[in-house]
Structures are given as structure tokens and as C-alpha cells.
Amino acid sequence: MLVNHQSWALRSLLGLALVVALLSDAQVRAEDGYDLWLRHEPVGGAAGSELNGITVAGPDSFADAGAEAMVSVALAELRSGLAELAGGESPPAAPLSIRLSCTDADIARGGAFALDGDSTGLTLRAGEASGCLYGAFALLRLLDTGERLTKIHHAEAPAMPLRLLNHWDNPDGTVERGYAGSSIFDWWHLPDHLDRRMIDYARANASVGINGVVVNNVNASAMMLEPRYIARLARLADAWRPYGIRVYLTARFSAPRDIGGLDTADPIDPAVARWWQNKADEIYAAIPDFGGFLVKANSEGQPGPGDYGRTHAEGANMLASAIGARGTVFWRAFVYAAEDETDRASQAYREFAPLDGAFADNVIVQVKNGPIDFQPREPFHPLFGAMRHTRVALEAQITKEYLGFATHVAYLAPLWKEVLDAETGHGGTVASSIAPAGMAGVANIGTARNWSGSHFDQANWYAFGRLAWNPQLSSEEIAREWLMQTFSRDPAFVSDVSAMMLNSRELVVDYMTPLGLAHLMATGHHYGPGPWVCDLARPEWNPCYYHRADKDGIGFDRTASGTDALADYAPSVAAQWAEPETTDPRLLLWFHHVPWDWALPDGKRLWPTLVEHYDTGVAGVAEMQAMWAAQAGKVDPRRHGDVTDFLAIQAKEARWWRDASIAYWQSLNGLPLPAGSAPPEHDLADYRARDFPEAPSD
Ligand code: GCV
């Protein structure tokens, strides 16, 4: 019996061990992406041991309650993050300490910080509370990515003051161009109930330095300016203030008419100006640090000053005066009009460049990265650097309207870097031209459990914040640190998967719009190829407007013999793209119309090269699938499986893009495929007949 008792005890023990193992296994495996890059996996070994029992001490006094709340967040993040990183290692004999000093006169204000480790621990110094907040997150990031606390010597300062997310969220919970579920903003229950997600969202933003959020769509409803929404917004502002985030609203320009009872929204009408002044005062009474307004005016049917014969500057300045020194008006330069014969790529430049110097000091002109619309590849927008007397911000699209929605892996840092690093020809890069203003990113965030609709799209949210903080960072650095925090520190994993990420956007270009082609997506939802669409009412909504292909050639002549949009660039830049022979082939068909047998600099002809790009794109996705399959076991099964499924969809859709595009070009040029290149799986009629009324976010 004794033996039996012993074996029972042993079995129970083994059973318990199994349960514990299963439980901890379940914990490890319970990853669903919600924790983003803020997971803080134990670092193990001596590095983990020195974090154990560490004390974190904040300052004794604060400039004000706001600073105290912000430093409390920094301390709480450090304490919980360090405990997670320490894991179960035994503490050192003499525990280390972290000391925060958040009013150090030697450190600039505005978020800068310095971290200095020594044998007793580390000192975090900042010029003000926000620097302690950003320094705390940076310290956790450094530890997460393998630095030893006592060896850290690191200082940072943000490169630009305003780093905003723009949500295209509607008050009814839908999200324009959103692929991650519904809006995270629960206006229905606000202000009485604040969802926990609002705090987790603020943490994520603060961790990458995002310091402002426009909560509503640029295709705006004036309702968002009504008192009941201001009360709701105030609750969000209160919740986000300790995370350094200011709230902004998109202002519908016709609001004085829509909800104000006036019969005009003419910006020079004193009653209109008074209405906005009162509205701004009402908002600031509820939200003293309200960031300001974002405006989409006279574009795609939105109202604006042009409705009354006034300029964008007149409209923007009227709002700027209502806000005064309290905040900023972001005025979008994404304007084009159907009735304007000018090349769409030129319309914003021609409308805004002459207004340089006419905008009030607290107006920022917000310019999309390229002159058309967030395509897989565009040259940088010619307004960057050209408006020397106006603050200009860069607008990037984090949500992937034109790059495979949330399904395709397309890491966007290389796309943004291409623009940020571009020399404008006006003395400096795009990054330096926007440094006095900032960057706005159209959010890819929704109610999806993993926030972004796919695990890899979290990297784009992360990369946007990191680049707005420091555009000098390389795409690779950002990918590596994101992977280490989000998935695994395994060096082979980080090296393989970062290589995949770095190549991923170029593959999308290859299978969708190679060699400078653009805007060939299907109508409305932009899901899948539609290069054959030529008959929509507005010329610039047709893919045919952009590719201009016929039996003889393809491409958009934007040189002096065409629309001359090239002249919008500084002469040194325009010179690079003036001749098709010397234009970077990646932008060839953006600037030039050439025959199908055009010889590229490497001597190859255009048509086989185009096909080769499509094939490269499709083959590259297959390689991504194989590479990811080989990571099984290094990543928790759930997230591994999610990515595997999405890569399979991407492979299917890449093939669809390639086949449909080739079938269409062949219907025009009648050329055979190069040897070894597979014919399209279906005929053109099949691709043309495909219809996707259920595609998300039209
Ligand atoms: C919010 C493109 C998109 C629209 C978007 C617009 C803009 O046209 O398709 O959904 O509208 O850009 O940036 O204003």
C-alpha cells in the first residue's frame, strides 16, 4: 500500500507538474497580438538577475499635477516592465536602482532624455516630465533588445515636435480604409465609460513617441463638434494626458452651416469667424490642451473656402485665428478636382506653392508623401522643401489601402525612408524640411484583437512612430527592434524575418505596380487589380488615366512634352527624371511614356522586364511563405498560424495581380511572354468580371 501511496503521490506530483507546465505553456502560447511590442519577455541570466529587486525612484516634487501624473506613468511602466524582464532570476546581493530626474536643466524640454548606467544602476534625466516618459519606454526597449542596464549610455531628442496619428474613424464606428475591425473609439459609452483599450492604446503610442491623435475622419461629420462629442473627447483627453497625447479633431469646414445655424461658411464672413472662435473657446474650456484642427477642404467633395472663392490660406488662417496660440491647424494639401484639366500629380503643388508665406504661424500644411495617393511607390511630393515660409508636415498612410490591406506583409518603413531621405533640391532632405512641423500617420488601428488586423501591420504603426521621432533610424534597425520585442530575440529568427520585412514592400511593388506604374487598383475599395477601368466619370479615378497604355507603349509623360508636372520639382531633382534613359527605372513609367520595346539601362527591353517584375513579386511571396514556415517553433503557434494563413492569401493575390495585369497588357500590346514565364491562369474576361461588393472599407 505504501508503494501505492507513493506512486499515487508521485502521479499527483507529476500531474501537478503537467498542469503547471500546461498552464505556463498556455501562458506562453496565449499570445494573440494584443500586447503589441510591449511584452517584455524575461531576458534571463545575469542580465535578468540584475533587474530583479531593482528599485525605481521618482522625483520628490513636481512642477504641476500634469507632470506628476506623467511621471507616475513612467514609474509604473518601469516597475512592471522591469519585473517582467527580470523573470524569475534571483536578485543580486545589492539590488540596483533607477533614479529619475525630470527637471534637469541640462536636458532640452520637449521629450529629450539621457540614460546613464553605472555599477549602482541607472539615472534617467529629462528636461521635463515627457522626457521621463519617453526615457522610461526607451530604457525598456533597450533592455528588451539586449542591452545591459549598467552599461547603457544613451541620449535622444525628438527630431520633430508633432507626431500624430490620424484616424479616419467615423462616429458610427466604421473606419474609412480600415482593415482592422471597427473604430476603437466607443463614442456611445463615452464619457461615462472609458474602455481599457484607450489606456493600452495610449501606452503603445507613448512608447514610440506619438504625441497627438486626430480621432475622426478627414471626411468629417460636423457632429463631432457638437457639445456632446466635446464632453466625450474631454474624457479621452484626460485619460491620454499622462501619456503625453493631445487630442485633435477634424473640423468640417461647413460646420457653421451644418450645425451652427448660419447660412454660410465663408471664412471672411465675421459671423463665421465668430462661430469658430466660440467653438474653439468651448473646446478649450473642456480640454485646455486641445491640439487643434485638421481640415480636408475642397477635395473629393469636402466643403472648403473655395466654395466661396477664397483660398486655402484664407480658410486655414480664419481657423488658426480662432485657435490662436493654444493649438495648431493642420490643413491638408491633398486637393484635386475633376473639372481641373491639370495632371492630378500637379494640382496640389500648383494650388499651394503660390500660397507659400500666406499661412498663419500656427498653420501646418499637411502633405501626403507622394503627389498622387499613397501608392506602393511614388516620387516624393514636390511641395516638400518648396514652401520655404510655411511649416509642412508629412502625411503617411499606415493603413494599407493600396498595399494589400491588412492581409499582405508589407513593411512600410522602406517606403517612408525613401521619401524622408530624398533630397528636395531646395537645400536638404524631406526629413529636414518637415523637422519644424512633424508627421501624421493614417492609423491602421481597429477593434481587432491584434489592433492592426494582422501581426505584421503592427510593425507599421511602430515604425511610423519611431521614424517620426527619429527619421535617421534605418528600416532595418526598426524592424529588428520590433521583432525582438514583439516575437523573439532568437538571432536567427530576427535576421531571417527582418530580411523578409525589408524586402516585402518591394515585392508588393513588383506584383502590383512595377517600374513606376500607379493607381491600377480596382474601383472604390481598391482591392485587387483593375488596369482596364477607363470609363469612370472623373478621369483621374480611372487606372487608364495613370498608365496610358496602348498597343505602342505605356506610361505617363510628365515631362515638358507631356503634362510638365516634372517642373514642379527643383531643377536638380527634375534633371534626374527628365530623360527616360537616365530616370531610375523604378520611376520610369511615372514620368515617361515609352514604347513596349524600350531599352532599359541594363539593355533589357521594357516588356520582358515588366513581366520579370511580376514574376519576382510572386516568387518572392513564395519565399516569404517558406521562410516563415521554417520559423515554426520559434513563434507561438497562434501568431505563427495567423501569419501563415495570411501569407497564403497574399500568395494567391500576388498571382492574381500578376496574371490579371499581364493578361490586360497583352490584350493591348499583343506581345508574347518571355520564355519561361507562365501564362496567366485565366483569361482577361475572367479577371475583369470579378466583383467584390463585400471588400472592406470602400
Ligand atoms: C479619407 C484617398 C482615399 C480616401 C481618402 C482620401 C484622403 O482618396 O481613397 O478614402 O479619404 O484619399 O486622403 O482624403
XYZ file of C-alpha atoms and ligand atoms in Angstrom:
712
model
C 0.000 0.000 0.000
C 2.879 2.240 0.846
C 4.141 1.686 -2.639
C 0.707 2.530 -3.947
C 0.557 5.671 -1.854
C 3.952 6.663 -3.080
C 3.016 6.056 -6.686
C -0.238 7.969 -6.123
C 1.730 10.841 -4.630
C 4.222 10.623 -7.441
C 1.448 10.571 -10.039
C -0.211 13.527 -8.366
C 3.045 15.379 -8.371
C 3.660 14.539 -11.974
C 0.079 15.538 -12.751
C 0.556 18.827 -10.958
C 3.812 19.401 -12.815
C 1.981 18.665 -16.049
C -0.791 21.110 -15.180
C 1.773 23.733 -14.253
C 3.668 23.013 -17.445
C 0.477 23.198 -19.471
C -0.535 26.364 -17.728
C 2.766 28.075 -18.331
C 2.747 26.643 -21.830
C -0.712 28.095 -22.258
C 0.544 31.409 -20.981
C 3.394 31.366 -23.436
C 1.046 30.295 -26.165
C -1.804 32.621 -25.234
C -0.271 35.307 -27.432
C -2.843 36.934 -29.634
C -1.008 40.111 -30.504
C -2.860 42.350 -28.075
C 0.318 43.182 -26.158
C 1.991 44.544 -29.276
C 5.689 45.276 -28.756
C 5.192 45.819 -25.024
C 5.512 42.159 -23.992
C 8.821 42.325 -22.098
C 9.850 38.667 -22.219
C 12.275 37.752 -19.404
C 15.840 38.407 -20.502
C 17.267 35.563 -18.412
C 20.706 35.008 -16.904
C 22.829 37.719 -15.330
C 21.001 40.449 -17.262
C 17.723 39.281 -15.736
C 19.216 38.857 -12.318
C 20.446 42.453 -12.129
C 16.934 43.683 -12.927
C 15.474 41.727 -10.054
C 14.729 43.615 -6.885
C 15.703 46.836 -8.637
C 14.285 49.973 -7.066
C 12.836 52.753 -9.191
C 12.702 56.155 -7.571
C 10.998 59.233 -8.981
C 11.477 62.883 -8.113
C 10.135 64.220 -4.808
C 8.367 67.236 -6.206
C 6.688 68.187 -9.459
C 6.045 71.334 -11.444
C 2.328 70.524 -11.526
C -0.212 67.738 -11.289
C 0.138 67.015 -15.008
C 3.856 66.383 -14.638
C 3.232 64.217 -11.603
C 0.691 62.094 -13.486
C 3.078 61.664 -16.402
C 5.983 60.673 -14.198
C 3.697 58.232 -12.367
C 3.033 56.544 -15.699
C 6.761 56.376 -16.387
C 7.407 54.836 -12.958
C 4.572 52.344 -13.316
C 5.758 51.286 -16.782
C 9.288 50.864 -15.496
C 8.271 48.889 -12.436
C 6.032 46.469 -14.275
C 8.267 46.245 -17.352
C 11.381 45.570 -15.284
C 9.611 42.909 -13.244
C 8.593 41.158 -16.475
C 12.088 41.433 -17.932
C 13.643 40.154 -14.688
C 11.554 36.997 -14.791
C 12.347 34.519 -12.049
C 16.085 35.160 -11.788
C 17.492 35.563 -8.288
C 18.223 39.149 -7.300
C 21.811 40.335 -6.818
C 23.155 40.725 -3.264
C 22.977 44.514 -3.550
C 19.919 45.460 -5.612
C 20.424 48.146 -8.259
C 18.412 51.325 -8.505
C 16.992 53.561 -11.211
C 16.728 57.258 -10.387
C 14.515 59.633 -12.369
C 15.255 63.315 -12.524
C 12.650 65.023 -14.698
C 13.563 68.718 -14.431
C 17.209 68.619 -15.400
C 18.148 71.990 -16.849
C 20.916 70.402 -18.946
C 18.422 68.396 -20.971
C 16.215 70.069 -23.561
C 12.480 70.196 -22.991
C 10.050 68.620 -25.426
C 10.745 64.952 -24.699
C 14.536 64.648 -24.715
C 16.218 62.377 -22.180
C 19.530 60.799 -21.213
C 20.094 57.356 -19.742
C 23.334 56.636 -17.919
C 24.078 53.331 -16.303
C 26.751 52.686 -13.689
C 27.611 49.977 -11.211
C 24.757 51.053 -8.928
C 22.054 51.136 -11.581
C 20.952 53.896 -13.929
C 19.957 57.542 -13.970
C 17.227 58.800 -16.269
C 17.443 62.562 -16.741
C 14.998 64.721 -18.650
C 14.183 68.380 -19.074
C 10.527 67.800 -18.304
C 8.081 65.031 -17.461
C 7.539 63.932 -21.066
C 11.267 63.194 -21.326
C 10.993 60.875 -18.342
C 8.029 59.153 -20.013
C 9.867 58.620 -23.300
C 13.081 57.749 -21.485
C 11.269 55.049 -19.498
C 9.931 53.436 -22.656
C 13.316 53.761 -24.357
C 15.026 52.087 -21.422
C 12.621 49.155 -21.596
C 13.208 48.929 -25.351
C 16.967 48.868 -24.872
C 16.693 46.145 -22.248
C 14.247 44.223 -24.426
C 16.724 44.298 -27.270
C 19.660 43.013 -25.288
C 21.404 45.985 -23.604
C 22.744 45.609 -20.053
C 21.293 48.196 -17.695
C 24.560 49.180 -16.043
C 26.285 49.720 -19.399
C 23.691 51.954 -21.027
C 24.741 55.455 -22.134
C 22.114 56.747 -24.427
C 20.509 60.113 -25.180
C 17.665 61.004 -27.506
C 15.653 64.038 -28.555
C 12.729 64.012 -30.964
C 13.524 65.263 -34.451
C 10.160 66.963 -34.889
C 7.657 68.380 -32.429
C 4.367 66.940 -33.709
C 3.964 63.202 -34.211
C 0.341 62.400 -34.802
C -1.934 59.553 -35.693
C -4.842 60.492 -37.921
C -7.821 58.194 -37.503
C -10.214 58.010 -40.416
C -12.861 56.845 -37.948
C -16.486 57.825 -38.272
C -18.786 58.459 -35.313
C -20.895 55.423 -36.314
C -17.914 53.155 -35.637
C -16.899 52.499 -39.245
C -13.369 53.274 -40.375
C -12.614 54.583 -43.853
C -9.843 52.418 -45.327
C -9.769 50.475 -42.078
C -8.928 46.780 -42.198
C -8.714 46.023 -38.511
C -12.346 45.920 -37.465
C -14.378 48.844 -36.215
C -13.327 52.084 -34.611
C -11.690 51.752 -31.197
C -13.468 54.902 -30.050
C -16.591 53.949 -28.175
C -18.449 57.241 -28.508
C -21.666 55.549 -27.483
C -20.491 54.829 -23.929
C -18.239 57.836 -23.545
C -17.902 59.950 -21.468
C -19.375 57.715 -18.739
C -17.312 54.663 -19.581
C -13.705 54.593 -20.683
C -12.693 51.338 -22.298
C -9.406 49.875 -21.000
C -8.273 49.777 -24.618
C -7.988 53.556 -24.528
C -5.200 53.245 -21.977
C -3.433 50.407 -23.754
C -3.656 52.421 -26.957
C -2.111 55.439 -25.243
C 0.692 53.296 -23.801
C 1.533 51.939 -27.233
C 1.572 55.407 -28.748
C 3.662 56.893 -25.971
C 6.144 54.036 -26.227
C 7.028 55.154 -29.761
C 6.754 58.876 -29.132
C 3.380 59.621 -30.759
C 2.062 62.744 -29.049
C -1.179 63.607 -30.794
C -4.268 61.873 -32.112
C -6.892 63.153 -34.531
C -9.831 60.989 -33.562
C -12.128 61.440 -36.563
C -12.117 61.025 -40.309
C -10.956 63.793 -42.627
C -14.200 63.181 -44.496
C -15.754 64.650 -41.412
C -19.110 64.852 -39.802
C -19.767 68.235 -38.210
C -21.487 66.347 -35.417
C -18.070 65.772 -33.848
C -18.019 69.470 -32.950
C -21.271 69.303 -31.009
C -21.161 69.735 -27.223
C -21.934 66.091 -26.507
C -18.894 64.999 -28.509
C -16.704 67.603 -26.878
C -17.582 66.077 -23.497
C -16.633 62.643 -24.812
C -13.423 63.939 -26.259
C -12.591 65.583 -22.934
C -12.745 62.194 -21.231
C -10.259 60.816 -23.768
C -8.031 63.858 -23.377
C -7.967 63.361 -19.590
C -7.082 59.693 -19.999
C -4.328 60.310 -22.536
C -2.730 63.406 -20.987
C -0.449 61.396 -18.684
C 0.780 59.588 -21.796
C 1.746 62.850 -23.459
C -1.027 62.678 -26.051
C -3.056 65.697 -27.104
C -6.374 65.227 -28.845
C -7.264 66.891 -32.137
C -10.429 66.982 -34.203
C -11.039 67.076 -37.902
C -13.163 70.147 -38.462
C -15.711 70.077 -41.240
C -15.368 73.432 -42.906
C -19.098 73.845 -43.406
C -19.843 73.282 -39.689
C -21.166 76.837 -39.163
C -23.875 75.964 -41.672
C -24.270 72.283 -40.776
C -24.675 72.699 -37.033
C -24.253 76.419 -36.377
C -27.445 77.774 -37.895
C -25.597 80.159 -40.243
C -26.343 80.276 -43.923
C -22.708 80.479 -44.944
C -19.282 79.098 -44.021
C -17.425 81.831 -45.925
C -14.189 82.337 -43.990
C -14.187 86.105 -44.411
C -17.700 86.464 -43.028
C -17.391 87.874 -39.473
C -20.280 85.724 -38.237
C -18.470 82.611 -39.457
C -15.211 83.654 -37.797
C -17.122 84.375 -34.596
C -18.770 80.953 -34.716
C -15.387 79.233 -34.953
C -13.958 81.447 -32.234
C -16.791 80.463 -29.902
C -16.400 76.820 -30.863
C -12.674 76.903 -30.154
C -13.280 78.603 -26.806
C -15.884 75.994 -25.907
C -13.456 73.183 -26.730
C -10.578 74.768 -24.815
C -12.804 75.266 -21.791
C -13.317 71.498 -21.726
C -9.863 70.473 -22.955
C -7.244 73.076 -22.053
C -4.517 71.326 -24.053
C -6.648 70.543 -27.118
C -4.215 70.121 -30.013
C -6.218 71.785 -32.751
C -7.996 71.063 -36.010
C -7.220 69.002 -39.092
C -9.039 70.036 -42.274
C -9.663 68.411 -45.631
C -11.064 71.193 -47.756
C -12.219 71.327 -51.354
C -11.118 67.819 -52.091
C -13.200 64.803 -53.025
C -16.433 66.634 -52.333
C -15.496 68.141 -48.968
C -16.535 71.737 -48.355
C -13.913 74.451 -48.130
C -13.045 78.086 -48.655
C -13.012 77.530 -52.408
C -16.809 77.236 -52.249
C -16.784 80.995 -51.603
C -13.942 81.896 -53.904
C -11.440 82.080 -51.043
C -8.007 80.483 -50.933
C -6.828 77.664 -48.721
C -4.777 80.195 -46.784
C -7.840 82.341 -46.099
C -9.702 79.299 -44.830
C -6.840 77.999 -42.729
C -5.992 81.381 -41.231
C -9.532 82.004 -40.104
C -9.456 78.738 -38.117
C -5.921 79.470 -36.922
C -7.050 82.771 -35.528
C -9.916 81.072 -33.656
C -7.443 78.682 -32.060
C -4.687 81.230 -31.507
C -1.518 80.236 -29.685
C -3.391 77.402 -27.986
C -3.006 74.937 -30.832
C -2.391 74.122 -34.477
C -4.410 73.904 -37.673
C -3.282 71.073 -39.936
C -4.515 71.969 -43.407
C -4.276 69.127 -45.904
C -2.767 69.686 -49.341
C -4.464 66.579 -50.730
C -6.613 68.509 -53.184
C -7.629 67.769 -56.713
C -10.694 68.490 -58.747
C -12.330 66.661 -61.615
C -13.050 69.840 -63.512
C -9.354 70.726 -63.463
C -7.526 69.500 -66.545
C -4.169 69.761 -64.786
C -2.350 66.490 -64.171
C -3.579 65.291 -60.787
C 0.046 64.903 -59.685
C 0.448 68.658 -60.116
C -2.770 70.079 -58.761
C -1.769 70.362 -55.106
C 1.584 71.890 -55.976
C 0.065 74.455 -58.286
C -2.556 75.407 -55.737
C -0.351 75.537 -52.645
C 3.093 76.646 -53.815
C 1.880 80.180 -54.666
C 0.436 80.411 -51.139
C 3.836 79.962 -49.512
C 4.198 82.551 -46.764
C 0.476 83.311 -46.701
C -0.359 80.899 -43.895
C -0.540 81.952 -40.239
C 2.227 80.741 -37.937
C 0.059 78.137 -36.274
C -0.958 76.539 -39.576
C 0.838 73.462 -40.827
C 0.239 72.313 -44.383
C -0.057 68.525 -44.305
C 1.253 66.892 -47.462
C 0.965 63.236 -48.474
C 4.298 61.523 -49.096
C 3.736 61.463 -52.840
C 1.847 63.645 -55.323
C -0.971 61.162 -56.020
C -2.206 58.996 -53.189
C -0.193 56.580 -51.014
C 0.754 54.310 -53.900
C 3.183 51.402 -53.410
C 5.802 53.701 -54.949
C 5.663 57.394 -55.784
C 8.348 60.036 -56.025
C 8.269 62.423 -53.077
C 5.732 65.242 -53.188
C 7.164 68.365 -54.870
C 5.776 70.597 -52.108
C 8.421 69.296 -49.673
C 11.164 71.854 -49.430
C 9.371 74.151 -51.875
C 7.355 76.033 -49.249
C 10.194 77.775 -47.519
C 7.997 80.119 -45.494
C 5.376 77.613 -44.404
C 5.565 74.739 -41.975
C 4.891 71.497 -43.828
C 4.176 68.098 -42.274
C 4.377 64.734 -43.995
C 1.275 62.553 -44.096
C 1.926 58.819 -44.382
C -0.668 56.089 -44.659
C -0.098 53.341 -42.131
C -3.288 51.550 -43.090
C -2.542 49.748 -46.350
C -5.275 50.969 -48.677
C -3.117 50.330 -51.731
C -0.705 47.696 -50.424
C -2.813 44.622 -49.792
C -4.959 45.836 -46.887
C -4.070 44.154 -43.598
C -3.517 40.805 -45.264
C -0.269 41.298 -47.170
C 3.040 41.551 -45.364
C 4.345 44.925 -46.496
C 6.681 46.621 -44.065
C 6.383 50.311 -44.841
C 9.494 51.785 -43.218
C 11.449 51.458 -46.505
C 8.680 53.340 -48.338
C 8.722 56.174 -45.809
C 12.509 56.236 -45.645
C 12.694 56.581 -49.415
C 10.714 59.798 -49.044
C 12.291 61.088 -45.831
C 15.814 60.607 -47.180
C 15.098 62.199 -50.573
C 16.964 65.412 -51.359
C 14.366 68.016 -52.257
C 16.753 70.138 -54.309
C 15.828 73.116 -52.130
C 18.670 72.532 -49.675
C 18.030 69.475 -47.560
C 16.016 66.308 -47.409
C 12.300 65.814 -46.986
C 13.039 64.899 -43.357
C 14.832 68.170 -42.732
C 12.073 70.131 -44.479
C 9.406 68.770 -42.115
C 11.526 68.980 -38.955
C 9.852 72.189 -37.710
C 6.425 70.548 -38.060
C 6.109 66.781 -37.926
C 4.486 63.700 -39.331
C 0.933 62.397 -39.390
C 0.166 58.738 -39.984
C -3.243 57.486 -41.085
C -3.852 54.853 -38.433
C -4.250 51.137 -39.119
C -5.867 50.510 -35.775
C -9.233 48.993 -35.009
C -11.055 46.671 -32.656
C -9.197 43.609 -33.970
C -7.670 41.810 -31.005
C -4.221 42.401 -32.513
C -5.117 46.079 -33.121
C -3.894 46.290 -36.722
C -5.742 43.434 -38.411
C -2.533 41.447 -38.806
C 0.525 40.863 -36.675
C 2.941 42.331 -39.181
C 0.922 45.500 -39.603
C 1.730 46.328 -36.001
C 5.254 46.907 -37.281
C 3.975 49.753 -39.450
C 2.364 51.540 -36.508
C 5.600 51.041 -34.602
C 7.817 52.148 -37.496
C 5.740 55.253 -38.100
C 6.223 56.384 -34.508
C 9.917 55.565 -34.493
C 10.574 57.436 -37.750
C 8.567 60.465 -36.663
C 10.731 60.519 -33.562
C 13.931 59.907 -35.458
C 13.907 59.739 -39.264
C 17.602 58.850 -39.216
C 16.847 55.359 -37.944
C 17.231 52.707 -40.601
C 14.353 50.478 -41.655
C 16.443 47.530 -40.568
C 17.106 48.841 -37.062
C 13.403 49.435 -36.590
C 12.442 46.009 -37.948
C 14.958 44.266 -35.718
C 13.943 46.009 -32.529
C 10.258 45.485 -33.306
C 10.795 41.777 -33.933
C 12.790 41.311 -30.743
C 10.096 42.966 -28.669
C 7.118 41.504 -30.498
C 8.148 37.960 -31.345
C 11.521 36.642 -30.262
C 15.115 37.610 -29.575
C 16.431 34.497 -31.318
C 19.200 35.935 -33.547
C 18.478 33.633 -36.485
C 14.776 34.456 -36.311
C 15.470 38.189 -36.160
C 17.877 38.019 -39.050
C 15.625 35.926 -41.330
C 12.404 37.723 -40.553
C 13.857 41.217 -40.700
C 15.242 40.383 -44.139
C 11.751 39.283 -45.146
C 10.235 42.500 -43.824
C 12.793 44.695 -45.556
C 12.063 43.128 -48.925
C 8.311 42.903 -48.505
C 7.235 46.333 -49.762
C 9.337 45.968 -52.920
C 7.608 42.665 -53.630
C 4.235 44.392 -53.441
C 5.525 46.994 -55.906
C 6.700 44.141 -58.134
C 3.401 42.306 -58.320
C 1.136 45.376 -58.280
C 2.741 48.435 -59.858
C 6.306 47.889 -61.074
C 8.522 50.390 -62.901
C 6.655 53.483 -61.739
C 3.117 52.404 -62.582
C 0.482 53.630 -60.157
C -3.162 53.561 -59.186
C -4.108 50.427 -61.084
C -6.334 49.146 -58.274
C -9.986 48.257 -58.753
C -12.521 50.997 -58.289
C -13.801 52.141 -54.918
C -12.489 49.571 -52.487
C -9.101 49.379 -54.260
C -8.993 45.611 -53.690
C -7.172 43.799 -56.474
C -6.215 44.850 -59.981
C -8.328 46.988 -62.320
C -5.968 48.367 -65.004
C -8.747 48.028 -67.583
C -11.035 50.559 -65.860
C -11.278 53.532 -68.223
C -14.823 54.815 -68.084
C -15.451 56.350 -64.670
C -16.951 59.818 -64.617
C -13.877 61.532 -63.197
C -10.852 60.996 -65.427
C -8.370 60.695 -62.562
C -10.333 57.891 -60.930
C -9.527 55.617 -63.896
C -6.444 53.412 -63.880
C -6.210 54.154 -67.631
C -5.554 57.792 -66.740
C -2.418 56.695 -64.895
C -0.918 54.003 -67.137
C -1.859 55.451 -70.549
C -1.070 52.130 -72.189
C -1.974 51.254 -75.749
C -0.605 48.953 -78.398
C 2.528 51.064 -78.797
C 3.611 51.902 -75.293
C 2.888 52.615 -71.649
C 3.496 55.291 -69.017
C 2.577 58.876 -68.156
C 4.622 61.588 -69.828
C 5.108 64.189 -67.113
C 7.986 65.920 -68.883
C 7.701 69.153 -70.876
C 6.341 67.176 -73.828
C 3.548 65.891 -71.567
C 1.917 67.492 -68.529
C 5.197 69.002 -67.313
C 4.479 68.005 -63.707
C 8.220 67.419 -63.560
C 8.674 71.183 -63.497
C 7.141 71.197 -60.009
C 10.436 69.814 -58.694
C 13.590 71.796 -58.073
C 15.759 71.827 -61.211
C 18.423 69.488 -59.781
C 15.767 66.906 -58.947
C 13.790 67.359 -62.165
C 17.018 66.806 -64.102
C 17.318 63.278 -62.666
C 13.948 62.325 -64.112
C 13.901 64.384 -67.305
C 15.105 61.748 -69.741
C 13.767 58.205 -69.855
C 17.280 56.880 -70.465
C 18.579 58.237 -67.175
C 15.478 58.015 -65.000
C 15.636 55.479 -62.179
C 13.730 52.525 -63.711
C 11.713 52.301 -60.514
C 10.033 55.584 -61.557
C 10.293 55.256 -65.317
C 6.583 54.968 -66.144
C 5.645 57.600 -63.587
C 7.481 60.224 -65.615
C 7.666 58.810 -69.124
C 5.601 57.203 -71.836
C 7.819 54.719 -73.656
C 7.356 52.006 -76.266
C 6.982 48.410 -75.117
C 10.390 47.580 -76.548
C 12.140 50.470 -74.775
C 15.706 49.530 -73.789
C 16.391 49.932 -70.072
C 19.833 50.910 -68.767
C 20.749 47.225 -68.357
C 19.985 46.677 -72.047
C 16.839 44.635 -71.413
C 13.556 45.596 -73.080
C 10.643 47.051 -71.186
C 8.053 44.320 -71.775
C 10.117 41.339 -70.598
C 11.381 43.446 -67.692
C 7.835 44.292 -66.651
C 6.927 40.607 -66.708
C 10.069 39.789 -64.792
C 8.986 42.162 -62.020
C 5.600 40.480 -61.762
C 7.327 37.101 -61.582
C 9.771 38.346 -58.976
C 6.885 39.552 -56.837
C 5.069 36.226 -56.993
C 8.232 34.195 -56.384
C 9.188 36.467 -53.500
C 5.929 35.790 -51.699
C 6.537 32.044 -52.061
C 9.954 32.594 -50.473
C 8.360 34.511 -47.626
C 5.998 31.589 -47.059
C 8.867 29.095 -46.931
C 10.938 31.309 -44.662
C 8.026 31.811 -42.293
C 7.204 28.099 -42.267
C 10.773 27.487 -41.084
C 10.147 29.737 -38.057
C 7.547 27.349 -36.585
C 8.594 26.624 -33.023
C 10.305 29.979 -32.652
C 6.990 31.803 -32.506
C 3.903 30.898 -30.516
C 1.639 28.698 -32.649
C -1.298 31.054 -32.740
C 0.520 34.018 -34.201
C 2.590 31.736 -36.396
C -0.611 30.215 -37.784
C -2.243 33.599 -38.340
C 0.732 34.820 -40.358
C 0.909 31.544 -42.302
C -2.735 31.900 -43.331
C -2.316 35.500 -44.415
C 0.811 34.701 -46.415
C -1.186 32.056 -48.284
C -3.787 34.697 -49.136
C -1.019 37.058 -50.191
C 0.457 34.373 -52.469
C -2.936 33.912 -54.129
C -3.474 37.623 -54.530
C 0.034 38.292 -55.808
C -0.560 35.704 -58.512
C -3.907 37.326 -59.300
C -2.304 40.757 -59.626
C 0.420 39.396 -61.889
C -1.863 37.356 -64.084
C -4.583 39.963 -64.458
C -2.078 42.711 -65.223
C -0.190 40.637 -67.779
C -3.426 39.494 -69.420
C -4.502 43.116 -69.767
C -1.188 44.428 -71.113
C -1.112 41.560 -73.618
C -4.598 42.476 -74.778
C -3.127 45.851 -75.756
C 0.364 45.027 -76.977
C -0.192 41.517 -78.336
C 3.303 40.540 -77.222
C 4.246 37.011 -76.237
C 5.515 36.243 -72.764
C 9.252 35.870 -72.331
C 10.453 32.265 -72.353
C 9.852 30.513 -69.051
C 7.172 32.885 -67.849
C 3.866 31.145 -67.112
C 0.771 32.324 -68.967
C -1.998 33.873 -66.842
C -4.128 31.247 -65.171
C -7.365 32.700 -66.575
C -8.319 34.865 -69.489
C -8.775 38.600 -69.181
C -12.576 38.361 -69.223
C -12.414 36.307 -66.049
C -10.353 38.923 -64.203
C -12.500 41.751 -65.462
C -15.685 40.051 -64.317
C -14.558 39.674 -60.712
C -16.625 41.659 -58.296
C -16.129 42.186 -54.567
C -19.068 44.019 -53.078
C -18.033 42.677 -49.669
C -14.490 44.103 -49.809
C -13.862 46.138 -46.672
C -13.919 49.864 -46.354
C -14.973 51.346 -49.636
C -10.312 59.883 -46.397
C -7.986 58.608 -50.922
C -8.787 57.571 -50.206
C -9.949 58.203 -49.458
C -9.382 59.267 -48.504
C -8.609 60.282 -49.325
C -7.979 61.336 -48.455
O -8.722 59.146 -51.969
O -9.246 56.607 -51.111
O -10.625 57.203 -48.738
O -10.414 59.894 -47.794
O -7.591 59.615 -50.028
O -6.822 61.162 -48.122
O -8.631 62.307 -48.118
